[in-house]
Short mmCIF file of C-alpha atoms and ligand atoms in Angstrom, two decimals:
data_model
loop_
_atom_site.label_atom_id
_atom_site.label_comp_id
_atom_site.label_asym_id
_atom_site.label_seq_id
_atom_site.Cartn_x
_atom_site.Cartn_y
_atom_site.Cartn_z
CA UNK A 26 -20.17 -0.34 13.86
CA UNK A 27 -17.47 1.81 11.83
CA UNK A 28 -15.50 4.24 14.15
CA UNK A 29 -17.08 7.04 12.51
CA UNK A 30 -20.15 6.37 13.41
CA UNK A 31 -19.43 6.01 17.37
CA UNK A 32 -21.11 8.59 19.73
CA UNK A 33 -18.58 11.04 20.80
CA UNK A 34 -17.61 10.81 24.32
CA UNK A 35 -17.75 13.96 25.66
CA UNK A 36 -20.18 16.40 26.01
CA UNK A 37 -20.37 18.83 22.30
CA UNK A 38 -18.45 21.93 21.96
CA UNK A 39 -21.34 24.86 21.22
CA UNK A 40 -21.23 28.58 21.31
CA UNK A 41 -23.17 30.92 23.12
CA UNK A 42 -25.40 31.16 19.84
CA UNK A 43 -25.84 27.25 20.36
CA UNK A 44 -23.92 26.21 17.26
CA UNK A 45 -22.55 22.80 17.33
CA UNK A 46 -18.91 22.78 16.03
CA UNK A 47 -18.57 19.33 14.06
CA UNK A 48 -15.23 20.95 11.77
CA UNK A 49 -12.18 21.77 12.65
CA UNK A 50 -9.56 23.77 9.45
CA UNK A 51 -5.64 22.82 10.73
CA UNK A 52 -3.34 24.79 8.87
CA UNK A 53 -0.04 22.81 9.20
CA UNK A 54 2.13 25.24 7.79
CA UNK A 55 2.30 28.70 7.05
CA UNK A 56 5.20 28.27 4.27
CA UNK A 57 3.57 28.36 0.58
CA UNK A 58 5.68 28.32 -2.49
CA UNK A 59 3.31 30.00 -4.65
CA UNK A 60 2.81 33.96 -3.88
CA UNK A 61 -1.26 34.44 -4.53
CA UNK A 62 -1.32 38.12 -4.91
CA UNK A 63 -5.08 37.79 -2.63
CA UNK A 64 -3.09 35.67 -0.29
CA UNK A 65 0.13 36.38 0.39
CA UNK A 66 2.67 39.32 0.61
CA UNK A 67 5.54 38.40 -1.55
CA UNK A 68 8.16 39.01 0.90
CA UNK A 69 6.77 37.16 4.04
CA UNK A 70 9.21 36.09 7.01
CA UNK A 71 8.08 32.08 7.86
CA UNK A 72 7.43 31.50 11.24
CA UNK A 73 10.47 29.89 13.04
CA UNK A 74 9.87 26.13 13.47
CA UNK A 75 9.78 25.73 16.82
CA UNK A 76 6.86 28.16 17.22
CA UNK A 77 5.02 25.42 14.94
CA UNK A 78 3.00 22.99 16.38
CA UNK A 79 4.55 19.31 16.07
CA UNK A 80 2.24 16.50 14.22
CA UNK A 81 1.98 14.85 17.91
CA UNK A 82 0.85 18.15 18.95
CA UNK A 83 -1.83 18.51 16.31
CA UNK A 84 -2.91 15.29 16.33
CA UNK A 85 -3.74 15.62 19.70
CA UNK A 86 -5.85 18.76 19.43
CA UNK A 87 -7.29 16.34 16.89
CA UNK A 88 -8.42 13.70 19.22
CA UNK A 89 -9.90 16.33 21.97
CA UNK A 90 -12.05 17.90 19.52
CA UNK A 91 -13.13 14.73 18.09
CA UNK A 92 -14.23 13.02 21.97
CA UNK A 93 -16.28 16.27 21.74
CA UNK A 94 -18.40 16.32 18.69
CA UNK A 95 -15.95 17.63 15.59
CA UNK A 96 -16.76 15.07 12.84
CA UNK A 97 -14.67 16.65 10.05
CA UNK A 98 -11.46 17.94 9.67
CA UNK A 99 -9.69 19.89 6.99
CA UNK A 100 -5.77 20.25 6.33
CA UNK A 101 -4.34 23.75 5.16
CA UNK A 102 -1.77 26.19 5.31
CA UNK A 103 0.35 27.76 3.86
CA UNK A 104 0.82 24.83 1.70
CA UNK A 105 0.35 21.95 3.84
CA UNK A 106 2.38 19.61 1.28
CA UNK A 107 5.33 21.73 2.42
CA UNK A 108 4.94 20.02 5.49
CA UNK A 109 7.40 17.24 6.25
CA UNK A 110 6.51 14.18 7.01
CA UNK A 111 2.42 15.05 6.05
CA UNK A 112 1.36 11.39 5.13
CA UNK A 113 2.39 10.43 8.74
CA UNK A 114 -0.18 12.95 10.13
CA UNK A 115 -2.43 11.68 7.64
CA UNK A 116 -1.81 8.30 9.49
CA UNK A 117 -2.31 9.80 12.88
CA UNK A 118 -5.62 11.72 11.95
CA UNK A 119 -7.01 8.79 9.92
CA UNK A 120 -7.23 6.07 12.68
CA UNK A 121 -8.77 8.96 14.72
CA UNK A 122 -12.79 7.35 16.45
CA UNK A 123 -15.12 9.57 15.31
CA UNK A 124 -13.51 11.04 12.42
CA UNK A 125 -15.92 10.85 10.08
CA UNK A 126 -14.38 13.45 6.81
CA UNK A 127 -10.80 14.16 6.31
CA UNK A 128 -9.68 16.60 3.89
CA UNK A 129 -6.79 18.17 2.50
CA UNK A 130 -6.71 21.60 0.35
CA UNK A 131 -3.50 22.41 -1.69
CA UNK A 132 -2.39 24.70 -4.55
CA UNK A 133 -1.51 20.66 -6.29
CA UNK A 134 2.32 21.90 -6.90
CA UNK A 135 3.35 19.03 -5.28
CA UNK A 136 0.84 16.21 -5.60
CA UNK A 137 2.56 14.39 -8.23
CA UNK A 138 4.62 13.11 -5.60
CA UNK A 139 2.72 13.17 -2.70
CA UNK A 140 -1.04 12.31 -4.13
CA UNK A 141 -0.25 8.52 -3.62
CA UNK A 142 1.83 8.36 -0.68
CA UNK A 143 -1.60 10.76 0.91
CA UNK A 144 -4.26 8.51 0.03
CA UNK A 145 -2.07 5.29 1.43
CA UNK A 146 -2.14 7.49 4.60
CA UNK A 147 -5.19 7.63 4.63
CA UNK A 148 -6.62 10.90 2.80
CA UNK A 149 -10.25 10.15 0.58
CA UNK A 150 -10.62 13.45 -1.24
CA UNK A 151 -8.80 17.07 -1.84
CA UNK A 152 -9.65 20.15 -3.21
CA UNK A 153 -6.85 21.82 -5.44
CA UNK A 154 -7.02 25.51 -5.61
CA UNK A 155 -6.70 27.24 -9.26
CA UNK A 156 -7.43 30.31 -10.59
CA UNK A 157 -6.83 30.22 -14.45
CA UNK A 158 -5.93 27.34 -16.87
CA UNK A 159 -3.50 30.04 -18.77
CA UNK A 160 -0.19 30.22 -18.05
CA UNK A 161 0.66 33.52 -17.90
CA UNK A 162 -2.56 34.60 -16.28
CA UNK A 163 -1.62 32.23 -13.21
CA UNK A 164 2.09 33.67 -13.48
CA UNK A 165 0.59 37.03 -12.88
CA UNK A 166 -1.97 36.16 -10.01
CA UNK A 167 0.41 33.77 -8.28
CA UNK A 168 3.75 35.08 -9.13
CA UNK A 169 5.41 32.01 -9.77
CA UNK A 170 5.28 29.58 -13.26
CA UNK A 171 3.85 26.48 -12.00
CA UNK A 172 0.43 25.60 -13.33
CA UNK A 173 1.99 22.93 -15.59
CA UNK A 174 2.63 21.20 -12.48
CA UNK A 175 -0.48 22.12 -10.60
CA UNK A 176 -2.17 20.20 -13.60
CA UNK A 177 0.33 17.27 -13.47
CA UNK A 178 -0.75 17.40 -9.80
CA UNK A 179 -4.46 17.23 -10.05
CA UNK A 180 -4.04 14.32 -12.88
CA UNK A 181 -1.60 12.39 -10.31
CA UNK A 182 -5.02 12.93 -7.74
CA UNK A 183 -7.31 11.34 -10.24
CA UNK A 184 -4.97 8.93 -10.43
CA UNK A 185 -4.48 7.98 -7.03
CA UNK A 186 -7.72 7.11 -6.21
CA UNK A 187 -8.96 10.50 -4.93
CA UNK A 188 -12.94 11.75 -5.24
CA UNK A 189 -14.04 13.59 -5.31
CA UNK A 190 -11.64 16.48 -7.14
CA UNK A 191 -12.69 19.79 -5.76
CA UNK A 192 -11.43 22.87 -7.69
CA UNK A 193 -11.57 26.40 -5.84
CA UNK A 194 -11.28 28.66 -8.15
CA UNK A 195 -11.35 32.88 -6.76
CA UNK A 196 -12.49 34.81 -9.61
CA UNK A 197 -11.54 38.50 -9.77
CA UNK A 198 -12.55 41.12 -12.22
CA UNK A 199 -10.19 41.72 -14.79
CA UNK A 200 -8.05 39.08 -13.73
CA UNK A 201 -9.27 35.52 -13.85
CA UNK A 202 -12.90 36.30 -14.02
CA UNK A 203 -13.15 35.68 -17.75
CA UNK A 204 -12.27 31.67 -17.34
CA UNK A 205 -15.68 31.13 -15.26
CA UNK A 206 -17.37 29.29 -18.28
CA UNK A 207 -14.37 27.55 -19.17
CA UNK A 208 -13.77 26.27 -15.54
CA UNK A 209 -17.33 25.14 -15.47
CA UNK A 210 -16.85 23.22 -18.76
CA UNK A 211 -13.65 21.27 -17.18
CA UNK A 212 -16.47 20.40 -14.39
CA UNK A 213 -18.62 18.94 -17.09
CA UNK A 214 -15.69 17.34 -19.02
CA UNK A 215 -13.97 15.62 -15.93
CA UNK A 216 -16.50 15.30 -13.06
CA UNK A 217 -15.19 17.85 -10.90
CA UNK A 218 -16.60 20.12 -8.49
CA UNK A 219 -15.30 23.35 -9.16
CA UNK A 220 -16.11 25.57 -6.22
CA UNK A 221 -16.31 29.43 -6.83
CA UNK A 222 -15.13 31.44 -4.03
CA UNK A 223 -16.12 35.29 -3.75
CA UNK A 224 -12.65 37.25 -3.12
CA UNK A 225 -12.63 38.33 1.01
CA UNK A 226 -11.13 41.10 2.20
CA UNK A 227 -8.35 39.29 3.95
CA UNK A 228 -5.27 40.00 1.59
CA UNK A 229 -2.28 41.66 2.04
CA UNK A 230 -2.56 45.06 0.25
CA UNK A 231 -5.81 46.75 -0.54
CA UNK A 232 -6.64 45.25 -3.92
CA UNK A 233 -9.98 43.63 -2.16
CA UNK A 234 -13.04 46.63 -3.56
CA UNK A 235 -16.73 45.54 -4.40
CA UNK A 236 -15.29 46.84 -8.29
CA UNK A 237 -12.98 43.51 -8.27
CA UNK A 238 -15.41 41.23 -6.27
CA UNK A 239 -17.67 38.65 -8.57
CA UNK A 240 -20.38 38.24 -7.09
CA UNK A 241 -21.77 34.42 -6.90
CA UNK A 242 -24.85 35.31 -8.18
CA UNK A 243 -23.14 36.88 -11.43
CA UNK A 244 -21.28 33.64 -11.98
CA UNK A 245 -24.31 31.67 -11.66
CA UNK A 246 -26.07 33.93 -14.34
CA UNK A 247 -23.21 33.39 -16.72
CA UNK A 248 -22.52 30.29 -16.49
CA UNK A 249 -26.22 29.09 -16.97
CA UNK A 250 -25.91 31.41 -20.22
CA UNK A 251 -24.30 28.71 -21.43
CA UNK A 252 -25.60 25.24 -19.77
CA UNK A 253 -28.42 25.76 -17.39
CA UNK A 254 -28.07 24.62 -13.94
CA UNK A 255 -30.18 23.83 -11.16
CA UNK A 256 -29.16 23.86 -7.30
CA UNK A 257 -28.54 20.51 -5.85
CA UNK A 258 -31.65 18.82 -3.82
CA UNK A 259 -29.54 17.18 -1.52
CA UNK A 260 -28.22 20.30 0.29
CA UNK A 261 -25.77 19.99 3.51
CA UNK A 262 -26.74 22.85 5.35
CA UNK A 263 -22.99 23.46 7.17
CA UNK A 264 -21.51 23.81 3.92
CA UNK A 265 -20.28 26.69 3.06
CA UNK A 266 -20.89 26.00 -0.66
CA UNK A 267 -24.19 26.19 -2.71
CA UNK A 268 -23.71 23.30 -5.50
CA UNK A 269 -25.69 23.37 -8.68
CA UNK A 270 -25.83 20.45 -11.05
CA UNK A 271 -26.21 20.49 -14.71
CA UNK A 272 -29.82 19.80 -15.72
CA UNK A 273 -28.50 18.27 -18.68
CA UNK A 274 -27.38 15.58 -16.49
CA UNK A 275 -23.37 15.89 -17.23
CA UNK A 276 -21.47 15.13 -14.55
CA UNK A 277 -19.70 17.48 -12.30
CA UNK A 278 -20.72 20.39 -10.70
CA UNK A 279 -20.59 24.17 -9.50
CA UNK A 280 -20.43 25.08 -6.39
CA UNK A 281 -20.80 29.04 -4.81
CA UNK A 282 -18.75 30.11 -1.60
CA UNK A 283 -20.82 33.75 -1.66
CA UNK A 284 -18.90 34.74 2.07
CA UNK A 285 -19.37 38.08 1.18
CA UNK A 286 -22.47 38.97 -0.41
CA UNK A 287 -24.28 35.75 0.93
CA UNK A 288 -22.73 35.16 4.48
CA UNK A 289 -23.75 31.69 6.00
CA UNK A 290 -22.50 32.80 9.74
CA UNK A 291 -26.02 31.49 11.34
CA UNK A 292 -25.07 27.98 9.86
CA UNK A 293 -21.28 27.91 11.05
CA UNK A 294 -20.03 25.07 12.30
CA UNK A 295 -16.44 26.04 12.24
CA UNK A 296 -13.59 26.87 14.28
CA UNK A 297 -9.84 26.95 13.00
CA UNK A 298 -6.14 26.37 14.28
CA UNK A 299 -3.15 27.84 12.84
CA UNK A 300 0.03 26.15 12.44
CA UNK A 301 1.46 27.77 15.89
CA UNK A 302 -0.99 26.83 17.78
CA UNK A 303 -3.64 29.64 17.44
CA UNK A 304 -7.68 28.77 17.88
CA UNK A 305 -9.47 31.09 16.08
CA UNK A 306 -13.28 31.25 15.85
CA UNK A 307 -14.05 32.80 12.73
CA UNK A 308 -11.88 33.78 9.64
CA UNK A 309 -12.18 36.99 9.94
CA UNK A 310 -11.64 37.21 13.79
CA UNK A 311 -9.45 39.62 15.22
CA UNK A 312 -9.04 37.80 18.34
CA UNK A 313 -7.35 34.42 18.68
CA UNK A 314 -6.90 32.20 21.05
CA UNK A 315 -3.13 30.13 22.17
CA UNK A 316 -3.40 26.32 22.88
CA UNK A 317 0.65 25.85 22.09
CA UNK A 318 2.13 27.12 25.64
CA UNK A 319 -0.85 25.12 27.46
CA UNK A 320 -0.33 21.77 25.84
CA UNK A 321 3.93 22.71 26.12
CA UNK A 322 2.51 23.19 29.95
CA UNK A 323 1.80 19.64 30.37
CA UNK A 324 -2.00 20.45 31.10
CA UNK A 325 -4.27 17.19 30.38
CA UNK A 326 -6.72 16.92 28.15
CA UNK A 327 -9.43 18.18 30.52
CA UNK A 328 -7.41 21.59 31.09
CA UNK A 329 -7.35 21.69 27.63
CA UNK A 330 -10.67 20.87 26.24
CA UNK A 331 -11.97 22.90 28.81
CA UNK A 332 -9.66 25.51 26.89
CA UNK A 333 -11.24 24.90 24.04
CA UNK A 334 -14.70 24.76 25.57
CA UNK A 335 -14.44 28.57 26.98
CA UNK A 336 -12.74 29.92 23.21
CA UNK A 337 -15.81 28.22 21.42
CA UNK A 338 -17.94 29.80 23.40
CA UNK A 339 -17.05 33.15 22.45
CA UNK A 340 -17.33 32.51 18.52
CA UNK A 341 -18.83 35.80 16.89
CA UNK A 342 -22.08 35.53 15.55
CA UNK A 343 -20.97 37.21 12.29
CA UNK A 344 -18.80 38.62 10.23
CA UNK A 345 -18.67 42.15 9.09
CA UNK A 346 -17.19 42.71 5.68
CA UNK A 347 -20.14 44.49 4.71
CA UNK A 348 -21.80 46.37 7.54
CA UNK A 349 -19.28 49.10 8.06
CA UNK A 350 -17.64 47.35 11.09
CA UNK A 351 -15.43 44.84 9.56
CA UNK A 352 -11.42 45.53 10.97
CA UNK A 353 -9.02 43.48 8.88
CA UNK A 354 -7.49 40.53 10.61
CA UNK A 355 -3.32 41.38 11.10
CA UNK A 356 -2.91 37.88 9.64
CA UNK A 357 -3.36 37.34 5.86
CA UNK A 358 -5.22 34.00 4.42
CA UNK A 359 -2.54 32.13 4.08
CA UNK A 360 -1.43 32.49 7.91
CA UNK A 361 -4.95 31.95 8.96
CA UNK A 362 -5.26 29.14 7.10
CA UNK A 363 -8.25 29.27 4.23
N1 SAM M 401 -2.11 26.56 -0.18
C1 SAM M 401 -3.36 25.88 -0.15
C2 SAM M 401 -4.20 26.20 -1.37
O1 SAM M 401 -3.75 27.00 -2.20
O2 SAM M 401 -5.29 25.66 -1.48
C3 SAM M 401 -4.18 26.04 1.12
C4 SAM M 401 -4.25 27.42 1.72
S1 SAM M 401 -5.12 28.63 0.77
C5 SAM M 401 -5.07 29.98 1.91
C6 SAM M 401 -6.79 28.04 0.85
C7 SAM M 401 -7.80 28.68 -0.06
O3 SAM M 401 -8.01 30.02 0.32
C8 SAM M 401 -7.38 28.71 -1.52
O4 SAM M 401 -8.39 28.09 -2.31
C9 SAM M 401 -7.28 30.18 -1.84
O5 SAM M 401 -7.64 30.46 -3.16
C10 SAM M 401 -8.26 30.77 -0.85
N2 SAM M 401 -8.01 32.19 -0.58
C11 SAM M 401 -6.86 32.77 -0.19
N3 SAM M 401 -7.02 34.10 -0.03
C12 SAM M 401 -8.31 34.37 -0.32
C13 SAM M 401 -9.10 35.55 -0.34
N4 SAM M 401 -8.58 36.75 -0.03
N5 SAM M 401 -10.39 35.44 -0.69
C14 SAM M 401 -10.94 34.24 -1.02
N6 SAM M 401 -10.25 33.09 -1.00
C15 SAM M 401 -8.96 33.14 -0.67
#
């Protein structure tokens, strides 16, 4: 029997709501060298590295949540390819009982070098975030010139081995939102998924508005304008993503994150950690929870599942961008870890 399919050995982590968590998002970093103006302020102080949580560490947390029912986990940041020595967490995670998805998402700056030495590790598939296929356009929502290595990067995946290629792309009006078509096209030319996230209010700044949102359901009707699509049969109900296929049959896909104007909170699965050390149980939480100074404490695993247990079990039942009663999270995306 393959590891991942062994029965975890500890009872499931579930919420008050009685949501199983099966995924866990690490951010490993909160360093990123590009400056997405929905992301991240341009000046931003890094957190000092001791305050980080060491691979070990992580890998750890890994292994608790594992014995306890998480089936998938996700890398992030920040940028996690910032992070030194990544393949050898890739290593840790990978051998991981239980562990049945691993996953990695990256802006791609640096996966020419490190797409190889990551799937040796261990890592299957990534999903490369990017915004526009025009230069100047990503210079502008990004502040920094690097898409001609983003797209070195996501060639150096291909190469590599990795599949599938997931593409999130966060369309805004007036921005990037005119590229939709063309993004779906490079789904049908290459096979890629190319997932469409709706903008969330969890920027630095105040450029979030319903005037710059795109809604999912306006991308769908523009994009079948031009090839008509139909929603995939074989649905995964925990993903946050609504994929369509082509009903032409080309390959590749479109996928719609709708968090705002479709929010799949009933169906979350989800909890996150940031890189020092934070649980949090929703994005957009405005609580979160330390596991750093208890595993520094030299508690044992039970202390700290149990930890883990009694944080899980206060996991929101939604989120409130919408309904009046949303407060804004102090930490932006890319210190949550998106
Ligand atoms: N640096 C990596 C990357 O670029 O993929 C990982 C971290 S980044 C925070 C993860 C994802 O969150 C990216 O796809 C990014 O576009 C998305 N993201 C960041 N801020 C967002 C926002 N305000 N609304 C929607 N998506 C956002």
């Amino acid at each position: 029997m393959p590891d991942s399919d062994l029965p975890a050995a500890r009872a499931p982590l579930t919420d008050s709501f009685g949501r199983r968590i099966e995924s866990l998002r690490i951010s490993v970093t909160d360093r990123c060298d590009l400056r997405c103006v929905y992301c991240i302020p341009e000046d931003i102080a890094w957190l000092p590295r001791a305050q980080l949580l060491s691979l070990e560490e992580i890998a750890r947390l890994a292994r608790l949540v594992v014995s306890a029912g998480v089936k998938k986990i996700r890398l992030t940041g920040g940028e996690p390819l910032l992070r030194r020595d990544l393949p050898h967490l890739f290593e840790l995670l990978s051998v991981i009982p239980g562990l049945a998805d691993l996953a990695l998402t990256t802006n791609g700056t640096q996966l020419a070098r490190l797409a190889g030495p990551l799937a040796d590790a261990g890592l299957r598939r990534v999903n490369v975030s990017l915004d526009t296929l025009d230069r100047a356009t990503f210079e502008k929502m990004a502040r920094r010139d690097a898409l001609g290595r983003v797209l070195e990067g996501i060639e150096a995946a291909v190469a590599a081995g990795l599949r599938p290629i997931r593409i999130n792309n966060v369309p805004i009006r007036g921005l990037n939102d005119h590229e939709v078509v063309a993004f779906a096209g490079l789904a049908r030319e290459r096979g890629f998924e190319v997932r469409f996230i709706e903008f969330m209010p969890l920027e630095h700044g105040r450029r979030w508005g319903t005037d710059v949102l795109v809604p999912g359901k306006e991308l769908r009707e523009r994009i079948a304008a031009h090839w008509p699509i139909e929603p995939d049969p074989h649905l995964d109900p925990h993903s946050p993503s609504r994929d369509w296929l082509f009903a032409d049959g080309a390959p590749g896909r479109v996928g719609f994150i709708d968090s705002v104007t479709q929010p799949f909170c009933g169906a979350c699965n989800r909890i996150r950690l940031t890189a020092d050390g934070k649980l949090r149980t929703c994005l957009f939480s405005v609580r979160e929870h330390d596991l750093r100074d208890l595993l520094r404490s030299g508690a044992d695993d039970e202390v700290v599942l149990e930890r883990i247990r009694a944080v899980v079990a206060t996991k929101e039942l939604k989120h409130h961008v919408t309904d009046g009663l949303y407060v804004k999270p102090e930490r932006t995306m890319s210190r949550i870890g998106g």
